[in-house]
C-alpha cells in the first residue's frame, strides 16, 4: 500500500485572506489535520468549509501523538500539520513530527504561506542577504540579557519574536546590549487592522514605544541590524584557520578558503597569509 504524505501547511498570521488556494484544497483532501489548537483553528476551517477531522498536536502531547501519526501515515493516510498562525515549526510545534516522518522515510511536503519573521524581514529595509532567525528571547531579564549578548557581535540581520507582555523590557535590554546606534524595525500586528512597521534606531525605539501604550499591544517582530563587521586580520579564529589551510594549500587558495570560512575580506586575509608565510 502507498504511504501517506505529511503536509506542513502555513496559515494566515492575521488576515484570513492570506490563506492560499492550495492550502485550502489540501486541507480538504487530507484524512486528518494535526492542529496546535483545534478550537483556535476551527474558525478558520469553518470559514473555508474545511470539514476534515482535527486532532490536537502541541508541545504537551507531541511525544505520545507523534508515533501514532507516523503509524497512520505509514498505513497510507495523508495528514496536514498546522499551527495557530503562520508556518508550523517556526517557534511553533511540529519539529518532532517532521523529524520522525523523515526517519520513517515518509514524504513531507510544504504548503508555504505566511510567516511573521519573513514578512517583517521583507519590509525591514535591512540587509536580507544573510539573516538569523532567533525566535523568542527568554522571559526573565537575566536570561534575556545573556541571550541578546550571544548575538552582540553577529554581523547578519537578526530577527526576534516578542510578546506584548515583554516588548518594553525586551527593547530596553536590546538597547543596553546592542547600543543605541543600531537600526531596528518593529513590525507589529502584520496583516491586521493596526499593522505598524516602524524603522528607527535602538536609541529611539524605547522612547517611541513608551510614548504610546497602543504601540505596546499585539504581536511583534523585531528586526535588528547586524553588528558592524570588525575587520581584524589578527583575530584568533582567522589566524588558526589560515595556519591550518596554509599547511595544505598554496597561499591564494588558503586565503580564499579562510576568507569564506571566517567572513573576513579576501585582500586582508591574503595579506595576513603572506605575512605568515614570510613572502
Ligand atoms: N509560526 C509563526 C510564524 O510563522 O510566524 C509564529 C508563531 S509564534 C508562537 C507567535 C509569534 O510570532 C508572536 O508572538 C509574534 O512575535 C510573531 N507574530 C505572529 N503573528 C504576527 C503578526 N501578525 N505580526 C507580528 N508578529 C507576529
PDB file of C-alpha atoms and ligand atoms in Angstrom:
ATOM      1  CA  UNK A   1       0.000   0.000   0.000  1.00  0.00           C
ATOM      2  CA  UNK A   2       1.184   3.528  -0.721  1.00  0.00           C
ATOM      3  CA  UNK A   3       2.341   5.510   2.245  1.00  0.00           C
ATOM      4  CA  UNK A   4       0.739   8.836   3.038  1.00  0.00           C
ATOM      5  CA  UNK A   5       2.247  12.317   2.883  1.00  0.00           C
ATOM      6  CA  UNK A   6       2.752  14.714   5.756  1.00  0.00           C
ATOM      7  CA  UNK A   7       1.819  18.214   4.557  1.00  0.00           C
ATOM      8  CA  UNK A   8       3.225  21.115   6.576  1.00  0.00           C
ATOM      9  CA  UNK A   9       0.809  23.942   5.893  1.00  0.00           C
ATOM     10  CA  UNK A  10       1.159  27.658   6.662  1.00  0.00           C
ATOM     11  CA  UNK A  11      -1.975  29.502   7.771  1.00  0.00           C
ATOM     12  CA  UNK A  12      -2.546  33.287   7.940  1.00  0.00           C
ATOM     13  CA  UNK A  13      -0.907  35.422  10.678  1.00  0.00           C
ATOM     14  CA  UNK A  14      -3.851  37.801  10.931  1.00  0.00           C
ATOM     15  CA  UNK A  15      -5.632  38.347   7.658  1.00  0.00           C
ATOM     16  CA  UNK A  16      -7.666  35.273   6.718  1.00  0.00           C
ATOM     17  CA  UNK A  17      -7.479  36.182   3.046  1.00  0.00           C
ATOM     18  CA  UNK A  18      -3.793  35.229   3.112  1.00  0.00           C
ATOM     19  CA  UNK A  19      -4.855  31.582   3.129  1.00  0.00           C
ATOM     20  CA  UNK A  20      -3.589  30.038  -0.096  1.00  0.00           C
ATOM     21  CA  UNK A  21      -5.761  28.112  -2.535  1.00  0.00           C
ATOM     22  CA  UNK A  22      -3.567  25.046  -2.365  1.00  0.00           C
ATOM     23  CA  UNK A  23      -3.590  25.128   1.448  1.00  0.00           C
ATOM     24  CA  UNK A  24      -7.406  25.071   1.360  1.00  0.00           C
ATOM     25  CA  UNK A  25      -7.637  22.251  -1.152  1.00  0.00           C
ATOM     26  CA  UNK A  26      -5.052  20.059   0.605  1.00  0.00           C
ATOM     27  CA  UNK A  27      -6.691  20.662   3.994  1.00  0.00           C
ATOM     28  CA  UNK A  28      -9.986  19.500   2.462  1.00  0.00           C
ATOM     29  CA  UNK A  29      -8.436  16.382   0.955  1.00  0.00           C
ATOM     30  CA  UNK A  30      -6.265  15.012   3.758  1.00  0.00           C
ATOM     31  CA  UNK A  31      -7.553  12.358   6.172  1.00  0.00           C
ATOM     32  CA  UNK A  32      -6.561  14.272   9.299  1.00  0.00           C
ATOM     33  CA  UNK A  33      -5.415  17.722  10.369  1.00  0.00           C
ATOM     34  CA  UNK A  34      -2.958  17.804  13.273  1.00  0.00           C
ATOM     35  CA  UNK A  35      -3.520  21.270  14.728  1.00  0.00           C
ATOM     36  CA  UNK A  36      -1.730  23.099  17.551  1.00  0.00           C
ATOM     37  CA  UNK A  37      -5.109  24.118  18.991  1.00  0.00           C
ATOM     38  CA  UNK A  38      -8.188  22.571  17.404  1.00  0.00           C
ATOM     39  CA  UNK A  39     -10.523  25.140  18.962  1.00  0.00           C
ATOM     40  CA  UNK A  40      -8.460  28.001  17.622  1.00  0.00           C
ATOM     41  CA  UNK A  41      -8.252  26.538  14.101  1.00  0.00           C
ATOM     42  CA  UNK A  42     -11.958  25.627  13.996  1.00  0.00           C
ATOM     43  CA  UNK A  43     -12.932  29.163  12.933  1.00  0.00           C
ATOM     44  CA  UNK A  44     -10.510  29.196  10.017  1.00  0.00           C
ATOM     45  CA  UNK A  45     -11.660  25.735   8.915  1.00  0.00           C
ATOM     46  CA  UNK A  46     -15.319  26.750   9.080  1.00  0.00           C
ATOM     47  CA  UNK A  47     -14.607  29.918   7.131  1.00  0.00           C
ATOM     48  CA  UNK A  48     -13.145  27.863   4.277  1.00  0.00           C
ATOM     49  CA  UNK A  49     -15.656  24.977   4.566  1.00  0.00           C
ATOM     50  CA  UNK A  50     -12.996  22.504   5.565  1.00  0.00           C
ATOM     51  CA  UNK A  51     -14.665  19.573   7.327  1.00  0.00           C
ATOM     52  CA  UNK A  52     -11.618  17.314   7.761  1.00  0.00           C
ATOM     53  CA  UNK A  53     -11.289  15.760  11.249  1.00  0.00           C
ATOM     54  CA  UNK A  54      -8.812  17.591  13.503  1.00  0.00           C
ATOM     55  CA  UNK A  55      -6.605  16.308  16.263  1.00  0.00           C
ATOM     56  CA  UNK A  56      -4.533  18.319  18.743  1.00  0.00           C
ATOM     57  CA  UNK A  57      -0.793  18.302  18.252  1.00  0.00           C
ATOM     58  CA  UNK A  58       1.123  20.565  20.637  1.00  0.00           C
ATOM     59  CA  UNK A  59       4.156  20.632  22.878  1.00  0.00           C
ATOM     60  CA  UNK A  60       2.368  18.793  25.695  1.00  0.00           C
ATOM     61  CA  UNK A  61       1.250  15.759  23.686  1.00  0.00           C
ATOM     62  CA  UNK A  62       3.740  15.561  20.826  1.00  0.00           C
ATOM     63  CA  UNK A  63       5.713  12.768  22.457  1.00  0.00           C
ATOM     64  CA  UNK A  64       2.706  10.430  22.602  1.00  0.00           C
ATOM     65  CA  UNK A  65       0.985  11.738  19.459  1.00  0.00           C
ATOM     66  CA  UNK A  66       3.981  11.536  17.101  1.00  0.00           C
ATOM     67  CA  UNK A  67       4.298   7.702  16.823  1.00  0.00           C
ATOM     68  CA  UNK A  68       0.532   7.381  16.322  1.00  0.00           C
ATOM     69  CA  UNK A  69       0.551   9.927  13.499  1.00  0.00           C
ATOM     70  CA  UNK A  70       3.546   8.181  11.916  1.00  0.00           C
ATOM     71  CA  UNK A  71       1.635   4.860  12.066  1.00  0.00           C
ATOM     72  CA  UNK A  72      -1.291   6.429  10.252  1.00  0.00           C
ATOM     73  CA  UNK A  73       0.990   7.917   7.597  1.00  0.00           C
ATOM     74  CA  UNK A  74       2.706   4.548   7.112  1.00  0.00           C
ATOM     75  CA  UNK A  75      -0.731   2.976   6.718  1.00  0.00           C
ATOM     76  CA  UNK A  76      -1.450   5.318   3.810  1.00  0.00           C
ATOM     77  CA  UNK A  77      -3.306   8.249   5.345  1.00  0.00           C
ATOM     78  CA  UNK A  78      -2.415  11.816   4.391  1.00  0.00           C
ATOM     79  CA  UNK A  79      -2.002  14.219   7.292  1.00  0.00           C
ATOM     80  CA  UNK A  80      -1.714  18.016   7.407  1.00  0.00           C
ATOM     81  CA  UNK A  81       0.124  19.806  10.175  1.00  0.00           C
ATOM     82  CA  UNK A  82      -0.960  23.347  11.029  1.00  0.00           C
ATOM     83  CA  UNK A  83      -0.252  25.716  13.912  1.00  0.00           C
ATOM     84  CA  UNK A  84      -2.345  28.567  15.320  1.00  0.00           C
ATOM     85  CA  UNK A  85      -0.861  31.036  12.841  1.00  0.00           C
ATOM     86  CA  UNK A  86       1.880  31.172  10.271  1.00  0.00           C
ATOM     87  CA  UNK A  87       4.328  28.454   9.405  1.00  0.00           C
ATOM     88  CA  UNK A  88       4.456  25.399  11.689  1.00  0.00           C
ATOM     89  CA  UNK A  89       7.807  24.684  13.410  1.00  0.00           C
ATOM     90  CA  UNK A  90       8.814  28.379  13.383  1.00  0.00           C
ATOM     91  CA  UNK A  91       8.503  28.977  17.154  1.00  0.00           C
ATOM     92  CA  UNK A  92       5.623  26.513  16.866  1.00  0.00           C
ATOM     93  CA  UNK A  93       5.148  22.742  17.340  1.00  0.00           C
ATOM     94  CA  UNK A  94       5.986  20.193  14.661  1.00  0.00           C
ATOM     95  CA  UNK A  95       9.727  19.583  14.785  1.00  0.00           C
ATOM     96  CA  UNK A  96       9.390  16.165  16.383  1.00  0.00           C
ATOM     97  CA  UNK A  97       6.757  15.016  13.871  1.00  0.00           C
ATOM     98  CA  UNK A  98       8.653  16.206  10.789  1.00  0.00           C
ATOM     99  CA  UNK A  99      11.867  14.613  12.088  1.00  0.00           C
ATOM    100  CA  UNK A 100      10.073  11.329  12.774  1.00  0.00           C
ATOM    101  CA  UNK A 101       8.475  11.397   9.307  1.00  0.00           C
ATOM    102  CA  UNK A 102      11.910  11.680   7.712  1.00  0.00           C
ATOM    103  CA  UNK A 103      13.218   8.877   9.902  1.00  0.00           C
ATOM    104  CA  UNK A 104      10.340   6.720   8.644  1.00  0.00           C
ATOM    105  CA  UNK A 105      11.241   7.697   5.044  1.00  0.00           C
ATOM    106  CA  UNK A 106       7.822   9.303   4.588  1.00  0.00           C
ATOM    107  CA  UNK A 107       7.128  12.065   2.111  1.00  0.00           C
ATOM    108  CA  UNK A 108       6.988  15.519   3.743  1.00  0.00           C
ATOM    109  CA  UNK A 109       5.618  18.331   1.625  1.00  0.00           C
ATOM    110  CA  UNK A 110       5.411  22.049   2.482  1.00  0.00           C
ATOM    111  CA  UNK A 111       2.479  24.257   1.540  1.00  0.00           C
ATOM    112  CA  UNK A 112       4.178  27.624   2.089  1.00  0.00           C
ATOM    113  CA  UNK A 113       2.484  30.810   3.148  1.00  0.00           C
ATOM    114  CA  UNK A 114       2.581  33.413   5.906  1.00  0.00           C
ATOM    115  CA  UNK A 115       5.467  33.612   8.339  1.00  0.00           C
ATOM    116  CA  UNK A 116       5.780  36.667  10.602  1.00  0.00           C
ATOM    117  CA  UNK A 117       9.600  36.582  10.588  1.00  0.00           C
ATOM    118  CA  UNK A 118       9.855  36.601   6.793  1.00  0.00           C
ATOM    119  CA  UNK A 119       7.050  39.136   6.404  1.00  0.00           C
ATOM    120  CA  UNK A 120       8.829  41.516   8.820  1.00  0.00           C
ATOM    121  CA  UNK A 121      12.199  40.971   7.183  1.00  0.00           C
ATOM    122  CA  UNK A 122      10.740  41.703   3.758  1.00  0.00           C
ATOM    123  CA  UNK A 123       9.618  45.195   4.836  1.00  0.00           C
ATOM    124  CA  UNK A 124      12.534  45.948   7.173  1.00  0.00           C
ATOM    125  CA  UNK A 125      14.837  47.638   4.684  1.00  0.00           C
ATOM    126  CA  UNK A 126      17.698  45.873   6.491  1.00  0.00           C
ATOM    127  CA  UNK A 127      20.125  43.503   4.807  1.00  0.00           C
ATOM    128  CA  UNK A 128      18.365  40.326   3.715  1.00  0.00           C
ATOM    129  CA  UNK A 129      21.270  38.539   2.036  1.00  0.00           C
ATOM    130  CA  UNK A 130      22.156  36.997   5.376  1.00  0.00           C
ATOM    131  CA  UNK A 131      19.899  36.892   8.414  1.00  0.00           C
ATOM    132  CA  UNK A 132      19.372  34.867  11.546  1.00  0.00           C
ATOM    133  CA  UNK A 133      16.015  33.878  12.969  1.00  0.00           C
ATOM    134  CA  UNK A 134      16.455  33.910  16.741  1.00  0.00           C
ATOM    135  CA  UNK A 135      12.858  33.290  17.856  1.00  0.00           C
ATOM    136  CA  UNK A 136      11.617  34.367  21.291  1.00  0.00           C
ATOM    137  CA  UNK A 137      14.052  35.745  23.886  1.00  0.00           C
ATOM    138  CA  UNK A 138      13.689  34.219  27.378  1.00  0.00           C
ATOM    139  CA  UNK A 139      11.081  35.794  29.685  1.00  0.00           C
ATOM    140  CA  UNK A 140      13.353  36.601  32.650  1.00  0.00           C
ATOM    141  CA  UNK A 141      15.594  39.619  32.393  1.00  0.00           C
ATOM    142  CA  UNK A 142      18.921  37.974  33.299  1.00  0.00           C
ATOM    143  CA  UNK A 143      18.441  35.115  30.860  1.00  0.00           C
ATOM    144  CA  UNK A 144      17.188  37.529  28.199  1.00  0.00           C
ATOM    145  CA  UNK A 145      20.244  39.747  28.517  1.00  0.00           C
ATOM    146  CA  UNK A 146      22.521  36.706  28.216  1.00  0.00           C
ATOM    147  CA  UNK A 147      20.547  35.626  25.163  1.00  0.00           C
ATOM    148  CA  UNK A 148      20.993  39.028  23.480  1.00  0.00           C
ATOM    149  CA  UNK A 149      24.702  39.002  24.370  1.00  0.00           C
ATOM    150  CA  UNK A 150      25.068  35.848  22.274  1.00  0.00           C
ATOM    151  CA  UNK A 151      24.106  37.938  19.236  1.00  0.00           C
ATOM    152  CA  UNK A 152      26.007  41.108  20.119  1.00  0.00           C
ATOM    153  CA  UNK A 153      28.794  40.625  17.573  1.00  0.00           C
ATOM    154  CA  UNK A 154      26.722  38.799  14.977  1.00  0.00           C
ATOM    155  CA  UNK A 155      27.048  40.692  11.709  1.00  0.00           C
ATOM    156  CA  UNK A 156      23.948  39.298  10.000  1.00  0.00           C
ATOM    157  CA  UNK A 157      20.461  40.811  10.365  1.00  0.00           C
ATOM    158  CA  UNK A 158      18.720  39.433  13.466  1.00  0.00           C
ATOM    159  CA  UNK A 159      15.034  38.541  13.677  1.00  0.00           C
ATOM    160  CA  UNK A 160      13.321  38.162  17.060  1.00  0.00           C
ATOM    161  CA  UNK A 161       9.763  37.419  18.124  1.00  0.00           C
ATOM    162  CA  UNK A 162       8.377  39.176  21.197  1.00  0.00           C
ATOM    163  CA  UNK A 163       5.051  39.370  23.002  1.00  0.00           C
ATOM    164  CA  UNK A 164       3.219  42.442  24.243  1.00  0.00           C
ATOM    165  CA  UNK A 165       3.939  41.444  27.885  1.00  0.00           C
ATOM    166  CA  UNK A 166       7.671  41.893  27.456  1.00  0.00           C
ATOM    167  CA  UNK A 167       8.131  44.233  24.496  1.00  0.00           C
ATOM    168  CA  UNK A 168       9.238  47.274  26.537  1.00  0.00           C
ATOM    169  CA  UNK A 169      11.577  45.328  28.845  1.00  0.00           C
ATOM    170  CA  UNK A 170      12.980  43.416  25.909  1.00  0.00           C
ATOM    171  CA  UNK A 171      13.701  46.533  23.824  1.00  0.00           C
ATOM    172  CA  UNK A 172      15.335  48.053  26.895  1.00  0.00           C
ATOM    173  CA  UNK A 173      17.672  45.044  27.177  1.00  0.00           C
ATOM    174  CA  UNK A 174      18.417  45.206  23.457  1.00  0.00           C
ATOM    175  CA  UNK A 175      19.364  48.832  23.832  1.00  0.00           C
ATOM    176  CA  UNK A 176      21.758  48.047  26.713  1.00  0.00           C
ATOM    177  CA  UNK A 177      23.455  45.274  24.783  1.00  0.00           C
ATOM    178  CA  UNK A 178      23.383  46.281  21.115  1.00  0.00           C
ATOM    179  CA  UNK A 179      23.810  50.018  21.759  1.00  0.00           C
ATOM    180  CA  UNK A 180      21.748  52.993  20.617  1.00  0.00           C
ATOM    181  CA  UNK A 181      23.012  53.276  17.051  1.00  0.00           C
ATOM    182  CA  UNK A 182      21.813  50.013  15.567  1.00  0.00           C
ATOM    183  CA  UNK A 183      18.915  50.286  13.180  1.00  0.00           C
ATOM    184  CA  UNK A 184      15.868  48.339  14.233  1.00  0.00           C
ATOM    185  CA  UNK A 185      12.491  47.694  12.645  1.00  0.00           C
ATOM    186  CA  UNK A 186       9.494  46.937  14.805  1.00  0.00           C
ATOM    187  CA  UNK A 187       6.771  45.111  12.866  1.00  0.00           C
ATOM    188  CA  UNK A 188       3.549  44.931  14.859  1.00  0.00           C
ATOM    189  CA  UNK A 189       0.232  43.249  14.032  1.00  0.00           C
ATOM    190  CA  UNK A 190       1.339  42.365  10.497  1.00  0.00           C
ATOM    191  CA  UNK A 191      -1.646  41.988   8.107  1.00  0.00           C
ATOM    192  CA  UNK A 192      -4.058  43.161  10.850  1.00  0.00           C
ATOM    193  CA  UNK A 193      -6.001  46.365  11.429  1.00  0.00           C
ATOM    194  CA  UNK A 194      -3.295  48.087  13.469  1.00  0.00           C
ATOM    195  CA  UNK A 195      -0.357  46.969  11.384  1.00  0.00           C
ATOM    196  CA  UNK A 196       2.696  49.125  12.146  1.00  0.00           C
ATOM    197  CA  UNK A 197       6.123  48.972  10.569  1.00  0.00           C
ATOM    198  CA  UNK A 198       8.420  51.397  12.364  1.00  0.00           C
ATOM    199  CA  UNK A 199      12.033  51.808  11.280  1.00  0.00           C
ATOM    200  CA  UNK A 200      14.333  53.669  13.636  1.00  0.00           C
ATOM    201  CA  UNK A 201      17.481  53.357  15.771  1.00  0.00           C
ATOM    202  CA  UNK A 202      17.507  51.374  19.003  1.00  0.00           C
ATOM    203  CA  UNK A 203      18.253  54.595  20.908  1.00  0.00           C
ATOM    204  CA  UNK A 204      14.857  55.993  19.843  1.00  0.00           C
ATOM    205  CA  UNK A 205      12.705  52.876  19.881  1.00  0.00           C
ATOM    206  CA  UNK A 206      12.211  52.632  23.632  1.00  0.00           C
ATOM    207  CA  UNK A 207      11.040  56.225  23.888  1.00  0.00           C
ATOM    208  CA  UNK A 208       8.745  55.781  20.896  1.00  0.00           C
ATOM    209  CA  UNK A 209       7.155  52.693  22.464  1.00  0.00           C
ATOM    210  CA  UNK A 210       6.750  54.330  25.851  1.00  0.00           C
ATOM    211  CA  UNK A 211       5.173  57.428  24.348  1.00  0.00           C
ATOM    212  CA  UNK A 212       2.138  55.469  23.094  1.00  0.00           C
ATOM    213  CA  UNK A 213       0.823  52.478  25.027  1.00  0.00           C
ATOM    214  CA  UNK A 214      -1.175  51.399  21.954  1.00  0.00           C
ATOM    215  CA  UNK A 215       2.125  50.600  20.273  1.00  0.00           C
ATOM    216  CA  UNK A 216       2.838  48.097  23.041  1.00  0.00           C
ATOM    217  CA  UNK A 217      -0.195  45.960  22.139  1.00  0.00           C
ATOM    218  CA  UNK A 218      -0.430  42.938  19.886  1.00  0.00           C
ATOM    219  CA  UNK A 219       2.217  40.742  18.288  1.00  0.00           C
ATOM    220  CA  UNK A 220       5.718  41.844  17.431  1.00  0.00           C
ATOM    221  CA  UNK A 221       8.691  41.010  15.288  1.00  0.00           C
ATOM    222  CA  UNK A 222      11.891  42.960  15.907  1.00  0.00           C
ATOM    223  CA  UNK A 223      14.400  43.035  13.085  1.00  0.00           C
ATOM    224  CA  UNK A 224      17.796  44.340  14.175  1.00  0.00           C
ATOM    225  CA  UNK A 225      20.711  45.410  12.036  1.00  0.00           C
ATOM    226  CA  UNK A 226      23.764  43.168  12.425  1.00  0.00           C
ATOM    227  CA  UNK A 227      26.923  44.354  14.181  1.00  0.00           C
ATOM    228  CA  UNK A 228      29.388  46.289  12.079  1.00  0.00           C
ATOM    229  CA  UNK A 229      31.851  43.736  10.926  1.00  0.00           C
ATOM    230  CA  UNK A 230      35.168  44.105  12.688  1.00  0.00           C
ATOM    231  CA  UNK A 231      37.906  43.663  10.125  1.00  0.00           C
ATOM    232  CA  UNK A 232      40.564  42.281  12.352  1.00  0.00           C
ATOM    233  CA  UNK A 233      43.132  40.279  10.430  1.00  0.00           C
ATOM    234  CA  UNK A 234      44.843  39.403  13.684  1.00  0.00           C
ATOM    235  CA  UNK A 235      41.761  37.653  15.025  1.00  0.00           C
ATOM    236  CA  UNK A 236      42.497  34.362  16.708  1.00  0.00           C
ATOM    237  CA  UNK A 237      39.983  32.459  14.608  1.00  0.00           C
ATOM    238  CA  UNK A 238      41.336  33.700  11.291  1.00  0.00           C
ATOM    239  CA  UNK A 239      44.927  33.052  12.362  1.00  0.00           C
ATOM    240  CA  UNK A 240      44.099  29.488  13.346  1.00  0.00           C
ATOM    241  CA  UNK A 241      42.096  28.704  10.222  1.00  0.00           C
ATOM    242  CA  UNK A 242      44.727  30.213   7.951  1.00  0.00           C
ATOM    243  CA  UNK A 243      47.599  28.355   9.576  1.00  0.00           C
ATOM    244  CA  UNK A 244      45.861  25.004   9.113  1.00  0.00           C
ATOM    245  CA  UNK A 245      44.971  25.741   5.492  1.00  0.00           C
ATOM    246  CA  UNK A 246      48.458  27.012   4.659  1.00  0.00           C
ATOM    247  CA  UNK A 247      49.873  23.666   5.712  1.00  0.00           C
ATOM    248  CA  UNK A 248      47.925  22.009   2.898  1.00  0.00           C
ATOM    249  CA  UNK A 249      47.311  24.653   0.221  1.00  0.00           C
ATOM    250  CA  UNK A 250      49.048  27.413  -1.747  1.00  0.00           C
ATOM    251  CA  UNK A 251      48.695  30.968  -0.323  1.00  0.00           C
ATOM    252  CA  UNK A 252      45.998  32.093  -2.751  1.00  0.00           C
ATOM    253  CA  UNK A 253      43.708  29.111  -2.249  1.00  0.00           C
ATOM    254  CA  UNK A 254      44.273  29.052   1.507  1.00  0.00           C
ATOM    255  CA  UNK A 255      43.363  32.737   1.828  1.00  0.00           C
ATOM    256  CA  UNK A 256      40.267  32.367  -0.344  1.00  0.00           C
ATOM    257  CA  UNK A 257      39.006  29.500   1.804  1.00  0.00           C
ATOM    258  CA  UNK A 258      39.926  31.239   5.075  1.00  0.00           C
ATOM    259  CA  UNK A 259      38.052  34.366   3.938  1.00  0.00           C
ATOM    260  CA  UNK A 260      34.999  32.246   3.145  1.00  0.00           C
ATOM    261  CA  UNK A 261      35.108  30.418   6.470  1.00  0.00           C
ATOM    262  CA  UNK A 262      35.639  33.478   8.667  1.00  0.00           C
ATOM    263  CA  UNK A 263      33.683  36.039   6.639  1.00  0.00           C
ATOM    264  CA  UNK A 264      36.694  38.412   6.539  1.00  0.00           C
ATOM    265  CA  UNK A 265      37.761  40.403   3.496  1.00  0.00           C
ATOM    266  CA  UNK A 266      39.780  38.438   0.909  1.00  0.00           C
ATOM    267  CA  UNK A 267      42.545  41.022   0.447  1.00  0.00           C
ATOM    268  CA  UNK A 268      43.081  41.352   4.217  1.00  0.00           C
ATOM    269  CA  UNK A 269      43.286  37.600   4.590  1.00  0.00           C
ATOM    270  CA  UNK A 270      45.698  37.378   1.651  1.00  0.00           C
ATOM    271  CA  UNK A 271      47.965  39.985   3.275  1.00  0.00           C
ATOM    272  CA  UNK A 272      47.997  38.058   6.526  1.00  0.00           C
ATOM    273  CA  UNK A 273      48.751  34.833   4.650  1.00  0.00           C
ATOM    274  CA  UNK A 274      51.754  36.484   3.012  1.00  0.00           C
ATOM    275  CA  UNK A 275      52.961  37.673   6.408  1.00  0.00           C
ATOM    276  CA  UNK A 276      52.528  34.236   7.941  1.00  0.00           C
ATOM    277  CA  UNK A 277      54.448  32.530   5.141  1.00  0.00           C
ATOM    278  CA  UNK A 278      57.160  35.240   5.139  1.00  0.00           C
ATOM    279  CA  UNK A 279      56.522  36.123   1.476  1.00  0.00           C
TER     280      UNK A 279
HETATM  281  N1  LIG B   1       4.817  30.153  13.322  1.00  0.00           N
HETATM  282  C1  LIG B   1       4.508  31.547  13.382  1.00  0.00           C
HETATM  283  C2  LIG B   1       5.070  32.232  12.137  1.00  0.00           C
HETATM  284  O1  LIG B   1       5.269  31.580  11.123  1.00  0.00           O
HETATM  285  O2  LIG B   1       5.272  33.442  12.163  1.00  0.00           O
HETATM  286  C3  LIG B   1       4.978  32.183  14.663  1.00  0.00           C
HETATM  287  C4  LIG B   1       4.358  31.591  15.898  1.00  0.00           C
HETATM  288  S1  LIG B   1       4.916  32.289  17.395  1.00  0.00           S
HETATM  289  C5  LIG B   1       4.119  31.264  18.575  1.00  0.00           C
HETATM  290  C6  LIG B   1       3.987  33.758  17.556  1.00  0.00           C
HETATM  291  C7  LIG B   1       4.845  34.993  17.451  1.00  0.00           C
HETATM  292  O3  LIG B   1       5.062  35.314  16.085  1.00  0.00           O
HETATM  293  C8  LIG B   1       4.222  36.237  18.043  1.00  0.00           C
HETATM  294  O4  LIG B   1       4.454  36.349  19.427  1.00  0.00           O
HETATM  295  C9  LIG B   1       4.934  37.344  17.285  1.00  0.00           C
HETATM  296  O5  LIG B   1       6.219  37.550  17.799  1.00  0.00           O
HETATM  297  C10 LIG B   1       5.034  36.705  15.889  1.00  0.00           C
HETATM  298  N2  LIG B   1       3.836  37.021  15.108  1.00  0.00           N
HETATM  299  C11 LIG B   1       2.860  36.186  14.737  1.00  0.00           C
HETATM  300  N3  LIG B   1       1.929  36.855  14.027  1.00  0.00           N
HETATM  301  C12 LIG B   1       2.321  38.135  13.952  1.00  0.00           C
HETATM  302  C13 LIG B   1       1.798  39.313  13.352  1.00  0.00           C
HETATM  303  N4  LIG B   1       0.644  39.287  12.699  1.00  0.00           N
HETATM  304  N5  LIG B   1       2.505  40.468  13.487  1.00  0.00           N
HETATM  305  C14 LIG B   1       3.657  40.494  14.140  1.00  0.00           C
HETATM  306  N6  LIG B   1       4.203  39.415  14.727  1.00  0.00           N
HETATM  307  C15 LIG B   1       3.554  38.256  14.631  1.00  0.00           C
END
